[in-house]
Structures are given as structure tokens and as C-alpha cells.
Amino acid sequence: MQKVKILKKHIVRYEYLAFLFAIFFSVSIFALLNTAIHKRAFYMKNCAKFAWTTRVIPAARGAIADKNGVLLAWTERHYNLYLQKGANPERIIPELQKKISPKIKIEKDMLLKKNLTAEEILKIAKLDNELNSAIVIKTHFERSVVEYPELKLIVGVVPEAKKGSGLEAYYDNELRGKDGIFSVMLDREKRPIWKTIIWRQEYIPGKNVKINLGFEDLRNGMIPEEIKNEKFF
Amino acid sequence: MKNFSEISLLKFIFVILGLIGCLTIYSAYSDAGGELSPFATKQFLWLIFAIIFMQFFSILRFSQLCFFNPLFSIISLVLLLLVLLFGENINGMRGWFKFGEFMFQPSEFVKPFFILALTNTIGRKRELILSLCLSFAFVSLLILEPDYGGALIYLFIVFVFFYLRTDRIYKFFFSILGFSVIFIFLILKKTYIVKRFLAFVDPFIDPYGAGWHSLQFKYTIARGGLFGSGWGNCLWANSYLPLPHSDSSFATLAEASGLLGTMPLMFFFSILPYIAIHFANKQRNLENAIFILLAFSAISFQAFVHIMVNLGLFPATGLTLPLISYGGSSLISTFISIGMISSAAKD
């Protein structure tokens, strides 16, 4: 009888504890409701700011060729190496000079090296996480034109802010293409999680253009129909 | 017979929760090329072992368990001592034995045996001194690892035991007050704990530093919303949560199954103390009843701390969620507790 009485006393005491547990769990359920429903939009907005990024794939400009397919103007893709914001150049650059190329040095706009070679890009891919996260490779397009002054005049200048000339200006709509724009979620090492990709604008590369005259015709002073009326001719 | 079927139902619920744990762990690493996470496969194997252990301990009589208690206690203390000397140091804590691919964490595994040892001091000549010595031995070995999260659970078990056993409740609360002062002083000496606490108060003060974990928990739970993003589709848990399969498994579960998926789990853990009362009420033996109350309290308290941490209501402790988080030692220990509870309830 005495034992049963003691047992009951213990259970009554335990009931207070169980009640406290129930209160704390109710608070937890309230907090869960608050985070998952009431403040969901706020946290989603914050985490989107934190983890989502929008990136652009620049469209490569198409080439201009004569009637036989000889290139008059074309675009070359280069890879330049930049230092990330907040990285310590005094510590990073000597390491990169040792591991990638002695030519690496800091220039304007955090540029470390222009026109990386394929070998250098492979070496960068093998760098440890800490060094890798301090640098970034950016694609850079460079427009090249045949080395004849008379042809350069015909090919003209790529229009930027509506000031272009020659074939580049006339065929700009075809040559230009459309930059691809996409949003992607980054993981904690700032690497894209590709299955989260959302395309904002489709990537359309520039088309190649073929004119009706041959390379030698152009050198001999013939001017394509389409740009005959331009002022400088 | 009725008691037996109730225990069987409880065991069944625990197995189901163990399976949900495997799914949560699978979701925590589902981004790894679409393959089944090795953690999920291992956890499933541990679950099978855990069920075998549970059945083994439940067929034993509680009096038999009490008979072997001195042996269990000695083995437990030796394991805790050996891990300090020869254990693997992971994240600054010497708490694991490593056997090739497998890890074994004695502090998790010996928990039910510690509860059994405590309940076995009841009615002995020097119950107070015996139980205090026992508690001191276990908790101090854990603090030496240092496994503060584990020590917190053991201290809670000790707290419940003395709370139930004391004659004068006011004396007990005065002792708790005294211990709290020492405890707070020790915490203030550890700057990283203070940092965690400040980050917990306002994580936006230092979102990329001390507040990082707290904010990631909130973002993960918010992403889950009401219905969740689906099993194996936990992008945030995959990418940003620290240890999504263990310390952050509640948030991972919330992202996968949403509010509706986590509510039953929270409800289950919140009623565990009432289930304990239900079983304890039927006992005629004090030791059996106290064992049942302590064992259920330990599971519920650990779950409660883990959930509170994941909801940003408590500073980070590194505690796992019983039955759901990854870890063979923890899973087997929880199922051994259920086996022992079953044995105590039948006796």
C-alpha cells in the first residue's frame, strides 16, 4: 500500500513535467507555423537573395565571309582570369604565380591575366577550394578583321550605342544574336546547382553572313550593294 | 494482454518513425547524382539491427535486466573511459570508436543502461550517494570528451530522477539553482557557446558568421511550407544545412514533408511523457515505473531540444533527433530503451 502511495506521488510530480513538455511543444508548433506559413514569404525572399544568382551567357557574334567562305570578320573567345572581391591579393597572387603562371599580376578591375591558355585553365581547375574560390574566369569576346585597310573599311565597325558602320552595321541584327540569361541556385561553395536552372531569356548565337562578292573583288575596289550609299564611300 | 498489445503498437510506431528517418536521410543527400545516399542505406541496416536488439531486450524480464545491471554499468563506464583514451577525434570531440567503415558512439549507446543503473539505486541504503556518484561518473566522462549535447541529456535524466525521488521539493529546487549558477559560469567561460547564444537571439546580426546555422534552419523550414518539396528534393538541406542527416534532420524533414509531415512527429514526441504516465500507472513496482518515466523523458527531451534548435528557439547543441537522425549508436540505443520499457511494462 505504502509502495503504491509513493508511486502515485511520483506520477503526480511527473504529470507537472509532462505538462511543461506539452507547453514547450506547443511553443515549437507555433514557431513552426510562423516560419513555414506566416513568415514564409519573408524567409523565401531572403534566401533567394542569398542563394540565387542571375547569369548571362553572351551571344558570340557571327562571322562575315566572302562568297567563297573566306572570313572577313570573326569573333574569338578568350578566357581572362580575375580576382574575386574581398580576396587578399598579397596572399593569393604569389600562390597563383607558383601554380599557374609567373605572368600573373594584378591589373585594372582585378584582372590577373588575359587570354588564359587551355593548359592554364586545366591547372586552375585542379586548384584547391580556397584558391579556387578567390578567383574567377570570365569569358571575353574579341572581334577580329582581316589585316587589309581597304577591307577593314568595308567590314566596318560593330555598332555600339547605334554608332556602327559597314557590313557590321548593315547585318547587325543577324550577326548579333541574343544573350542567354538564366537564374540558378548556388551551393555553399557558390557553385551552381544545375538542376535548379531557370532560363529568363533563350540563348541565340549570332548567324554567319555571306556576301555576294569575293575577297579579291573587294580588294580591287568593288563595294557591296548593301553599303554603297554609306557616307564615307 | 492489453498492455502487451499497447506496447506492440508503440514498437510499431517506433519502427515506422525509423523508416521515416531513412527517408529523411535519403532526402538530405539526394543531390548526389540521384543515387541512394550511402547514409540512408546504412541507416536502414542499423534499423534492422535495432529491431533485433529491441526484441531481445523486450523478451528479458525486467528483474533479469536488474540482475545484470552491475555488469552493464561497469561495461558502460569502461567504454566511456576507453573512448577518451583510444577514441577517434571528430570536430574536436573524442567520442567515437572507429572500426573500418563503421563508427560507434558509446555515449549514445549506454544511455538506457545509465537509466537502468539509476533506477537500480532506488530503495538502497545510500540511494542518494549512490545515484550521485553514478551520475557524476557518467556525466564527467562525457564532459571530458567533450560531448556537451550528450551531457545535457544525461543531466536531464539525473534532474528528472532527483525531482521524482526527493522528499522535499523546495530543497531540490534550491540545489538546482546552485548548480545553475555553476553551469552558467562554465558556459560564459566558453566563448563559442556565448557566440552561439547571441546568434540565436538575433541571427541577422551576423548572417554569414555566428547566425549562419540559425538562418539556414529557418530558410529550410520556410522552403518546405505546408506540403514540403517532396522526398529527395531537399535543395536547401542538400546545399546549405550543416549536417542535414544528423544535427539538422528536423529541418530536412520539414523541407521534404512540410508542416503537415512534421506535425504528427511533433505530436508523437509531445505525448510520449503521457504515454509514460499511462504505462507507469499500471506498475506495482516502483523501479519499473521510474525506469519507464525516465526512458520516455530522455527520448522526448532529446527530440524537444533538437526541434527547438532547428526552429531557432534554442542555441545550437549538436543533438540528434531520436529515430530520425543518422547514427547507428543512437538508433540502437533508442530501440534498446523501448525493449527495456516493454520488459518493465510486462513484468
Coordinates of C-alpha atoms in Angstrom, one line a residue:
Chain A
M1 CA 0.0 0.0 0.0
Q2 CA 2.8 2.3 1.0
K3 CA 4.7 1.5 -2.3
V4 CA 1.6 2.3 -4.3
K5 CA 1.2 5.6 -2.5
I6 CA 4.8 6.5 -3.2
L7 CA 4.4 5.5 -6.9
K8 CA 1.3 7.7 -7.2
K9 CA 3.2 10.7 -5.7
H10 CA 6.0 10.2 -8.3
I11 CA 3.4 10.1 -11.1
V12 CA 1.7 13.2 -9.9
R13 CA 5.1 15.0 -9.9
Y14 CA 5.8 13.7 -13.3
E15 CA 2.5 15.0 -14.6
Y16 CA 3.7 18.6 -14.0
L17 CA 6.8 17.8 -16.0
A18 CA 4.7 16.2 -18.8
F19 CA 2.5 19.4 -18.8
L20 CA 5.7 21.5 -19.1
F21 CA 6.7 19.4 -22.1
A22 CA 3.3 19.9 -23.7
I23 CA 3.7 23.7 -23.3
F24 CA 7.1 23.7 -24.8
F25 CA 6.0 21.6 -27.7
S26 CA 3.0 23.9 -28.3
V27 CA 5.5 26.8 -28.5
S28 CA 7.5 24.8 -31.0
I29 CA 4.4 24.1 -33.1
F30 CA 3.7 27.9 -33.0
A31 CA 7.2 28.7 -34.1
L32 CA 6.9 26.1 -36.9
L33 CA 3.7 27.6 -38.1
N34 CA 5.3 31.1 -38.0
T35 CA 8.3 30.0 -40.1
A36 CA 6.6 27.7 -42.6
I37 CA 3.4 29.7 -43.1
H38 CA 3.2 33.2 -41.6
K39 CA 6.7 34.4 -42.4
R40 CA 7.4 32.1 -45.2
A41 CA 7.4 34.8 -47.9
F42 CA 9.9 36.8 -45.9
Y43 CA 12.3 33.9 -45.4
M44 CA 11.9 32.8 -49.0
K45 CA 12.7 36.3 -50.3
N46 CA 15.8 36.4 -48.0
C47 CA 17.1 33.0 -49.0
A48 CA 16.5 33.8 -52.7
K49 CA 18.6 36.9 -52.3
F50 CA 21.2 34.9 -50.6
A51 CA 21.4 31.8 -52.9
W52 CA 20.0 32.7 -56.3
T53 CA 22.0 34.4 -58.9
T54 CA 21.3 35.6 -62.4
R55 CA 24.0 34.9 -65.0
V56 CA 24.4 36.0 -68.6
I57 CA 25.8 33.8 -71.4
P58 CA 27.0 36.4 -74.0
A59 CA 26.0 35.5 -77.6
A60 CA 29.0 35.1 -79.8
R61 CA 28.8 37.4 -82.8
G62 CA 28.5 35.7 -86.2
A63 CA 31.2 35.8 -88.8
I64 CA 31.2 37.8 -92.1
A65 CA 32.6 35.8 -95.1
D66 CA 33.0 36.5 -98.8
K67 CA 31.1 34.4 -101.4
N68 CA 33.7 31.6 -101.2
G69 CA 33.6 31.4 -97.5
V70 CA 36.9 33.3 -96.8
L71 CA 36.5 35.1 -93.4
L72 CA 36.5 38.9 -93.4
A73 CA 35.5 39.3 -89.8
W74 CA 35.1 36.8 -87.0
T75 CA 34.8 36.5 -83.2
E76 CA 37.4 34.8 -80.9
R77 CA 36.5 33.7 -77.4
H78 CA 39.1 34.4 -74.8
Y79 CA 39.2 33.5 -71.1
N80 CA 40.5 36.1 -68.7
L81 CA 41.4 35.5 -65.0
Y82 CA 40.1 37.9 -62.3
L83 CA 40.5 38.1 -58.6
Q84 CA 37.2 37.9 -56.6
K85 CA 36.0 40.8 -54.5
G86 CA 37.3 40.5 -50.9
A87 CA 40.2 38.1 -51.7
N88 CA 43.6 39.0 -50.4
P89 CA 45.9 39.7 -53.4
E90 CA 49.1 39.6 -51.3
R91 CA 48.5 36.0 -50.3
I92 CA 46.7 34.7 -53.5
I93 CA 48.9 36.1 -56.3
P94 CA 52.3 34.5 -55.2
E95 CA 50.4 31.2 -54.9
L96 CA 48.9 31.6 -58.4
Q97 CA 52.3 32.7 -59.9
K98 CA 53.8 29.5 -58.5
K99 CA 51.0 27.1 -59.5
I100 CA 49.6 28.7 -62.8
S101 CA 51.9 31.2 -64.4
P102 CA 54.6 33.6 -63.3
K103 CA 53.0 36.2 -65.6
I104 CA 50.0 36.7 -63.2
K105 CA 49.8 40.1 -61.7
I106 CA 47.0 42.4 -60.6
E107 CA 45.9 45.0 -63.2
K108 CA 42.9 47.3 -63.6
D109 CA 39.5 45.9 -62.5
M110 CA 41.0 43.0 -60.6
L111 CA 42.2 41.4 -63.9
L112 CA 45.0 38.9 -63.2
K113 CA 45.7 37.5 -66.6
K114 CA 44.3 38.0 -70.1
N115 CA 43.8 35.1 -72.6
L116 CA 44.4 32.0 -70.5
T117 CA 45.7 29.0 -72.4
A118 CA 43.9 25.7 -72.2
E119 CA 46.8 24.4 -70.1
E120 CA 46.4 27.2 -67.6
I121 CA 42.6 26.6 -67.4
L122 CA 43.2 22.9 -66.6
K123 CA 45.7 23.9 -63.9
I124 CA 43.1 26.3 -62.4
A125 CA 40.5 23.5 -62.3
K126 CA 42.9 21.5 -60.2
L127 CA 43.5 24.2 -57.6
D128 CA 42.3 23.6 -54.0
N129 CA 38.9 25.1 -52.9
E130 CA 40.4 28.0 -51.1
L131 CA 42.4 29.3 -54.0
N132 CA 39.7 28.5 -56.5
S133 CA 37.1 30.5 -54.6
A134 CA 39.3 33.6 -54.6
I135 CA 39.4 33.7 -58.4
V136 CA 37.0 33.7 -61.3
I137 CA 37.4 33.1 -65.1
K138 CA 35.3 35.3 -67.3
T139 CA 34.7 34.8 -71.0
H140 CA 35.7 37.7 -73.2
F141 CA 34.9 38.0 -76.9
E142 CA 37.3 39.8 -79.3
R143 CA 36.3 40.8 -82.8
S144 CA 39.0 40.3 -85.5
V145 CA 39.0 41.7 -89.0
V146 CA 41.3 40.8 -92.0
E147 CA 44.5 42.9 -92.0
Y148 CA 43.8 44.9 -95.2
P149 CA 42.8 48.6 -94.6
E150 CA 40.5 48.7 -97.6
L151 CA 38.6 45.7 -96.4
K152 CA 38.5 46.9 -92.8
L153 CA 36.6 50.0 -94.2
I154 CA 34.1 47.7 -95.9
V155 CA 33.7 45.4 -92.9
G156 CA 33.2 48.5 -90.7
V157 CA 32.7 48.8 -87.0
V158 CA 30.4 46.8 -84.7
P159 CA 27.6 49.2 -83.7
E160 CA 27.6 50.1 -80.1
A161 CA 25.1 52.7 -79.0
K162 CA 23.9 53.0 -82.6
K163 CA 27.3 54.1 -84.0
G164 CA 28.4 51.5 -86.4
S165 CA 29.5 51.3 -90.0
G166 CA 30.0 49.0 -93.0
L167 CA 28.8 45.4 -93.2
E168 CA 28.9 45.0 -89.4
A169 CA 26.2 47.7 -89.1
Y170 CA 24.1 46.6 -92.1
Y171 CA 23.9 42.9 -90.9
D172 CA 23.9 43.7 -87.2
N173 CA 20.6 42.1 -86.5
E174 CA 21.7 38.7 -87.9
L175 CA 25.2 38.9 -86.5
R176 CA 24.4 40.0 -83.0
G177 CA 22.3 37.0 -81.7
K178 CA 20.8 37.1 -78.3
D179 CA 22.4 36.8 -74.9
G180 CA 21.2 33.9 -72.8
I181 CA 20.0 34.9 -69.3
F182 CA 19.3 32.3 -66.6
S183 CA 18.9 32.2 -62.8
V184 CA 20.4 29.4 -60.8
M185 CA 20.8 28.4 -57.1
L186 CA 24.3 28.3 -55.7
D187 CA 25.5 25.9 -53.1
R188 CA 27.5 26.9 -50.1
E189 CA 30.8 26.9 -52.1
K190 CA 29.0 29.2 -54.6
R191 CA 28.9 26.5 -57.3
P192 CA 25.7 26.4 -59.4
I193 CA 23.2 23.6 -58.7
W194 CA 22.4 22.9 -62.3
K195 CA 19.1 21.2 -61.7
T196 CA 17.6 24.5 -60.4
I197 CA 18.3 26.4 -63.6
I198 CA 15.5 28.7 -64.8
W199 CA 16.0 30.3 -68.3
R200 CA 14.9 34.0 -68.3
Q201 CA 16.0 34.6 -71.9
E202 CA 16.9 32.0 -74.6
Y203 CA 20.4 31.9 -75.8
I204 CA 20.6 32.5 -79.6
P205 CA 24.1 32.7 -81.1
G206 CA 24.8 35.2 -83.9
K207 CA 24.3 33.9 -87.5
N208 CA 27.1 33.9 -90.1
V209 CA 26.7 36.2 -93.1
K210 CA 28.0 35.6 -96.6
I211 CA 28.2 38.5 -99.1
N212 CA 28.0 38.2 -102.9
L213 CA 31.5 39.4 -103.7
G214 CA 34.8 37.6 -103.5
F215 CA 37.8 38.5 -101.4
E216 CA 39.8 39.7 -104.5
D217 CA 36.8 41.7 -105.9
L218 CA 36.7 43.6 -102.6
R219 CA 40.4 44.3 -102.7
N220 CA 40.1 45.6 -106.3
G221 CA 37.7 48.3 -105.1
M222 CA 34.3 46.7 -105.6
I223 CA 31.8 47.7 -102.9
P224 CA 28.9 45.5 -101.8
E225 CA 25.4 46.8 -102.9
E226 CA 24.2 47.0 -99.3
I227 CA 26.7 49.6 -98.2
K228 CA 27.2 51.6 -101.4
N229 CA 25.2 54.5 -100.1
E230 CA 27.3 55.0 -96.9
K231 CA 28.8 58.4 -96.5
F232 CA 32.5 57.5 -96.5
F233 CA 32.4 55.8 -99.9
Chain B
M1 CA -2.7 -8.9 -22.8
K2 CA -4.0 -5.3 -23.3
N3 CA -0.7 -3.9 -22.0
F4 CA 1.2 -6.2 -24.4
S5 CA -0.8 -5.0 -27.5
E6 CA -0.3 -1.4 -26.5
I7 CA 3.5 -2.0 -26.3
S8 CA 3.4 -3.7 -29.6
L9 CA 1.6 -0.7 -31.1
L10 CA 4.3 1.6 -29.7
K11 CA 7.1 -0.6 -31.1
F12 CA 5.3 -0.5 -34.5
I13 CA 5.2 3.3 -34.3
F14 CA 8.9 3.5 -33.5
V15 CA 9.7 1.2 -36.5
I16 CA 7.6 3.5 -38.8
L17 CA 9.5 6.5 -37.4
G18 CA 12.8 4.7 -38.0
L19 CA 11.7 4.2 -41.7
I20 CA 10.7 7.9 -42.0
G21 CA 14.2 8.6 -40.6
C22 CA 15.7 6.6 -43.5
L23 CA 13.7 8.7 -46.0
T24 CA 14.8 11.9 -44.3
I25 CA 18.5 10.9 -44.5
Y26 CA 17.9 9.9 -48.2
S27 CA 16.5 13.4 -48.8
A28 CA 19.4 15.0 -47.0
Y29 CA 21.8 13.8 -49.7
S30 CA 19.6 13.2 -52.7
D31 CA 21.5 15.6 -54.8
A32 CA 24.5 13.2 -55.0
G33 CA 23.9 12.2 -58.6
G34 CA 20.5 10.7 -58.0
E35 CA 22.0 7.6 -56.3
L36 CA 20.6 6.3 -53.0
S37 CA 22.7 8.0 -50.3
P38 CA 25.1 5.6 -48.5
F39 CA 23.9 7.2 -45.2
A40 CA 20.3 6.1 -46.0
T41 CA 21.4 2.5 -46.8
K42 CA 23.5 2.2 -43.7
Q43 CA 20.7 3.7 -41.5
F44 CA 18.3 1.1 -42.9
L45 CA 20.7 -1.7 -41.9
W46 CA 21.1 -0.1 -38.4
L47 CA 17.3 -0.1 -38.2
I48 CA 17.2 -3.9 -38.7
F49 CA 19.8 -4.4 -36.0
A50 CA 18.0 -2.0 -33.7
I51 CA 14.7 -4.0 -34.1
I52 CA 16.6 -7.2 -33.2
F53 CA 18.1 -5.5 -30.1
M54 CA 14.7 -4.2 -29.1
Q55 CA 13.1 -7.7 -29.4
F56 CA 16.0 -9.2 -27.5
F57 CA 15.6 -6.8 -24.5
S58 CA 11.9 -7.0 -24.5
I59 CA 11.8 -10.8 -24.1
L60 CA 14.0 -10.5 -21.0
R61 CA 12.3 -9.9 -17.7
F62 CA 13.0 -6.6 -16.0
S63 CA 14.3 -8.5 -12.9
Q64 CA 16.8 -10.2 -15.2
L65 CA 17.9 -6.8 -16.5
C66 CA 18.3 -5.5 -13.0
F67 CA 20.4 -8.6 -12.1
F68 CA 22.8 -7.8 -14.9
N69 CA 22.8 -4.1 -14.1
P70 CA 26.2 -4.1 -12.3
L71 CA 27.8 -5.7 -15.3
F72 CA 26.1 -3.3 -17.7
S73 CA 27.2 -0.3 -15.6
I74 CA 30.8 -1.5 -15.5
I75 CA 30.9 -2.1 -19.3
S76 CA 29.3 1.3 -19.9
L77 CA 31.8 3.1 -17.8
V78 CA 34.7 1.2 -19.3
L79 CA 33.5 2.1 -22.8
L80 CA 33.2 5.8 -21.9
L81 CA 36.7 5.7 -20.4
L82 CA 38.3 3.8 -23.3
V83 CA 36.8 6.2 -25.9
L84 CA 38.6 9.0 -24.0
L85 CA 41.9 7.2 -24.4
F86 CA 41.6 5.5 -27.8
G87 CA 38.6 7.2 -29.5
E88 CA 38.5 9.0 -32.8
N89 CA 38.6 12.8 -32.6
I90 CA 35.9 14.3 -34.8
N91 CA 35.1 18.0 -34.7
G92 CA 37.1 18.4 -31.5
M93 CA 35.2 15.6 -29.7
R94 CA 36.8 12.3 -28.8
G95 CA 33.6 10.3 -28.7
W96 CA 33.8 7.6 -31.3
F97 CA 35.4 4.2 -31.9
K98 CA 36.2 3.6 -35.5
F99 CA 36.1 0.1 -36.9
G100 CA 36.9 0.5 -40.6
E101 CA 33.8 1.9 -42.2
F102 CA 31.7 1.9 -39.0
M103 CA 31.7 4.3 -36.1
F104 CA 30.4 3.6 -32.6
Q105 CA 29.5 6.3 -30.1
P106 CA 29.4 4.9 -26.6
S107 CA 27.8 7.9 -25.0
E108 CA 24.7 7.3 -27.1
F109 CA 24.7 3.6 -26.8
V110 CA 25.0 3.4 -22.9
K111 CA 22.1 5.8 -22.2
P112 CA 19.5 3.1 -21.4
F113 CA 22.0 1.3 -19.2
F114 CA 22.6 4.6 -17.3
I115 CA 18.9 4.9 -16.7
L116 CA 18.7 1.3 -15.6
A117 CA 21.6 1.9 -13.2
L118 CA 20.0 5.0 -11.7
T119 CA 16.6 3.2 -11.1
N120 CA 18.5 0.3 -9.5
T121 CA 19.7 2.6 -6.7
I122 CA 16.0 3.1 -5.6
G123 CA 15.4 1.8 -2.1
R124 CA 19.1 1.0 -1.5
K125 CA 20.7 2.0 1.9
R126 CA 22.6 5.0 0.5
E127 CA 20.4 5.8 -2.5
L128 CA 21.3 9.5 -2.7
I129 CA 25.1 9.0 -2.5
L130 CA 25.0 6.0 -4.9
S131 CA 22.9 7.8 -7.5
L132 CA 25.0 11.0 -7.2
C133 CA 28.3 9.0 -7.7
L134 CA 26.8 7.2 -10.6
S135 CA 25.6 10.4 -12.3
F136 CA 28.9 12.2 -11.6
A137 CA 30.9 9.3 -13.2
F138 CA 28.8 9.2 -16.4
V139 CA 28.4 13.0 -16.8
S140 CA 32.0 13.9 -16.1
L141 CA 33.3 11.3 -18.6
L142 CA 31.0 12.9 -21.2
I143 CA 32.2 16.4 -20.4
L144 CA 35.8 15.2 -20.8
E145 CA 35.2 14.1 -24.4
P146 CA 33.7 16.9 -24.5
D147 CA 30.2 15.9 -25.6
Y148 CA 28.1 18.8 -24.1
G149 CA 25.0 17.8 -26.0
G150 CA 25.1 14.3 -24.7
A151 CA 25.9 15.6 -21.2
L152 CA 22.8 17.8 -21.3
I153 CA 20.6 14.7 -21.9
Y154 CA 22.3 12.8 -19.1
L155 CA 21.9 15.8 -16.8
F156 CA 18.2 15.9 -17.7
I157 CA 17.8 12.3 -16.8
V158 CA 19.5 13.0 -13.4
F159 CA 17.3 16.1 -13.0
V160 CA 14.1 14.0 -13.5
F161 CA 15.3 11.2 -11.2
F162 CA 16.0 13.6 -8.3
Y163 CA 12.9 15.6 -9.0
L164 CA 10.8 12.4 -8.6
R165 CA 12.8 10.9 -5.7
T166 CA 13.3 13.9 -3.4
D167 CA 11.3 14.2 -0.3
R168 CA 11.2 18.0 0.0
I169 CA 10.7 19.5 -3.4
Y170 CA 12.0 23.0 -2.3
K171 CA 15.4 21.5 -1.3
F172 CA 15.6 20.1 -4.8
F173 CA 14.9 23.4 -6.5
F174 CA 17.5 25.2 -4.3
S175 CA 20.1 22.6 -5.3
I176 CA 19.1 23.2 -9.0
L177 CA 19.5 26.9 -8.5
G178 CA 23.0 26.3 -7.1
F179 CA 24.0 24.1 -10.0
S180 CA 22.6 26.5 -12.5
V181 CA 24.9 29.3 -11.3
I182 CA 28.0 27.0 -11.7
F183 CA 26.6 25.9 -15.1
I184 CA 26.1 29.4 -16.4
F185 CA 29.6 30.4 -15.1
L186 CA 31.1 27.4 -17.1
I187 CA 29.2 28.4 -20.2
L188 CA 30.3 32.0 -20.0
K189 CA 33.9 30.8 -20.0
K190 CA 33.4 29.1 -23.4
T191 CA 33.3 32.0 -25.9
Y192 CA 31.9 29.9 -28.7
I193 CA 28.8 29.0 -26.6
V194 CA 28.2 32.7 -25.9
K195 CA 28.6 33.5 -29.6
R196 CA 26.0 30.7 -30.5
F197 CA 23.7 32.2 -27.9
L198 CA 23.9 35.7 -29.3
A199 CA 23.4 34.4 -32.8
F200 CA 20.4 32.6 -31.6
V201 CA 18.9 35.8 -30.2
D202 CA 19.3 37.7 -33.5
P203 CA 20.8 35.7 -36.4
F204 CA 20.6 38.7 -38.7
I205 CA 23.3 40.4 -36.6
D206 CA 25.9 38.2 -38.2
P207 CA 24.2 36.2 -41.0
Y208 CA 27.4 34.8 -42.5
G209 CA 29.1 34.0 -39.2
A210 CA 27.5 33.0 -35.9
G211 CA 24.0 33.5 -37.2
W212 CA 24.6 31.3 -40.3
H213 CA 23.2 28.0 -38.9
S214 CA 20.2 29.6 -37.3
L215 CA 19.2 31.3 -40.6
Q216 CA 19.7 28.2 -42.7
F217 CA 17.3 26.3 -40.4
K218 CA 14.7 28.9 -41.0
Y219 CA 15.2 29.1 -44.8
T220 CA 15.0 25.3 -45.0
I221 CA 11.8 25.1 -43.0
A222 CA 10.3 28.0 -44.9
R223 CA 11.1 26.3 -48.2
G224 CA 9.1 23.2 -47.0
G225 CA 6.0 25.3 -46.4
L226 CA 2.8 23.5 -45.8
F227 CA 3.2 20.4 -48.1
G228 CA 7.0 20.2 -48.5
S229 CA 9.1 19.9 -51.6
G230 CA 9.0 16.1 -51.7
W231 CA 11.3 13.3 -50.6
G232 CA 14.6 13.5 -52.3
N233 CA 14.0 17.1 -53.3
C234 CA 15.6 19.0 -50.4
L235 CA 17.7 21.5 -52.2
W236 CA 18.3 23.8 -49.3
A237 CA 19.1 21.0 -46.9
N238 CA 21.4 19.5 -49.5
S239 CA 23.2 22.7 -50.2
Y240 CA 23.3 24.8 -47.0
L241 CA 22.3 22.9 -43.9
P242 CA 25.1 21.8 -41.6
L243 CA 24.9 18.0 -41.2
P244 CA 21.5 17.7 -42.8
H245 CA 21.3 14.0 -41.9
S246 CA 22.1 14.4 -38.2
D247 CA 22.1 17.7 -36.3
S248 CA 19.6 19.3 -38.8
S249 CA 17.4 16.3 -39.6
F250 CA 14.2 18.0 -38.3
A251 CA 14.7 20.9 -40.8
T252 CA 15.5 18.4 -43.5
L253 CA 12.2 16.6 -42.8
A254 CA 10.3 19.9 -42.7
E255 CA 11.7 20.7 -46.2
A256 CA 10.8 17.3 -47.6
S257 CA 7.4 16.8 -46.0
G258 CA 6.4 20.3 -44.9
L259 CA 4.4 21.4 -41.9
L260 CA 1.9 18.6 -42.5
G261 CA 4.6 16.0 -42.4
T262 CA 6.3 17.2 -39.3
M263 CA 3.2 17.9 -37.1
P264 CA 2.5 14.2 -36.4
L265 CA 6.1 13.7 -35.4
M266 CA 6.0 16.7 -33.0
F267 CA 2.6 15.5 -31.7
F268 CA 4.1 12.0 -31.0
F269 CA 7.1 13.3 -29.2
S270 CA 4.9 15.7 -27.1
I271 CA 2.6 12.9 -25.9
L272 CA 5.5 10.5 -25.1
P273 CA 5.5 11.7 -21.4
Y274 CA 1.8 11.0 -21.2
I275 CA 2.3 7.5 -22.7
A276 CA 5.0 7.1 -20.0
I277 CA 2.4 8.0 -17.3
H278 CA -0.1 5.6 -18.8
F279 CA 2.4 2.7 -18.6
A280 CA 3.8 3.7 -15.2
N281 CA 0.4 4.0 -13.7
K282 CA -0.1 0.2 -14.3
Q283 CA 3.0 -0.8 -12.5
R284 CA 3.1 -2.1 -8.9
N285 CA 6.9 -2.0 -8.8
L286 CA 8.5 1.5 -8.2
E287 CA 11.7 0.7 -10.1
N288 CA 9.8 -0.4 -13.2
A289 CA 7.6 2.7 -13.2
I290 CA 10.6 5.1 -12.7
F291 CA 12.5 3.4 -15.5
I292 CA 9.6 3.8 -17.8
L293 CA 9.2 7.5 -16.9
L294 CA 13.0 8.3 -17.2
A295 CA 13.4 6.4 -20.5
F296 CA 10.5 8.1 -22.2
S297 CA 11.6 11.5 -20.8
A298 CA 15.1 11.1 -22.2
I299 CA 13.7 10.4 -25.7
S300 CA 11.2 13.2 -25.5
F301 CA 13.7 15.7 -24.1
Q302 CA 16.3 15.0 -26.8
A303 CA 13.7 15.3 -29.5
F304 CA 12.4 18.5 -27.9
V305 CA 15.9 20.1 -27.8
H306 CA 16.7 19.1 -31.3
I307 CA 13.4 20.5 -32.6
M308 CA 13.8 23.8 -30.6
V309 CA 17.4 24.2 -32.1
N310 CA 16.1 23.6 -35.6
L311 CA 13.3 26.1 -35.1
G312 CA 15.7 28.8 -33.8
L313 CA 14.2 28.7 -30.3
F314 CA 17.3 27.3 -28.6
P315 CA 21.1 27.8 -29.3
A316 CA 22.8 25.0 -31.4
T317 CA 23.8 22.0 -29.2
G318 CA 24.7 19.3 -31.8
L319 CA 22.0 16.9 -30.6
T320 CA 20.4 14.4 -33.0
L321 CA 16.7 13.7 -33.4
P322 CA 15.9 10.2 -31.9
L323 CA 14.7 7.7 -34.6
I324 CA 15.1 10.2 -37.4
S325 CA 18.7 11.4 -37.4
Y326 CA 21.5 9.3 -38.9
G327 CA 23.5 7.2 -36.4
G328 CA 23.5 3.5 -35.6
S329 CA 24.5 4.0 -31.9
S330 CA 21.7 6.4 -31.3
L331 CA 19.1 4.3 -33.2
I332 CA 20.1 1.1 -31.4
S333 CA 20.1 2.9 -28.0
T334 CA 16.6 4.2 -28.6
F335 CA 15.3 0.8 -29.6
I336 CA 17.0 -0.8 -26.6
S337 CA 15.2 1.7 -24.4
I338 CA 11.9 0.6 -26.0
G339 CA 12.8 -3.0 -25.5
M340 CA 13.6 -2.3 -21.8
I341 CA 10.4 -0.3 -21.4
S342 CA 8.5 -3.2 -22.9
S343 CA 10.2 -5.5 -20.4
A344 CA 9.4 -3.2 -17.5
A345 CA 5.8 -2.8 -18.6
K346 CA 5.3 -6.6 -18.8
D347 CA 6.9 -7.5 -15.5

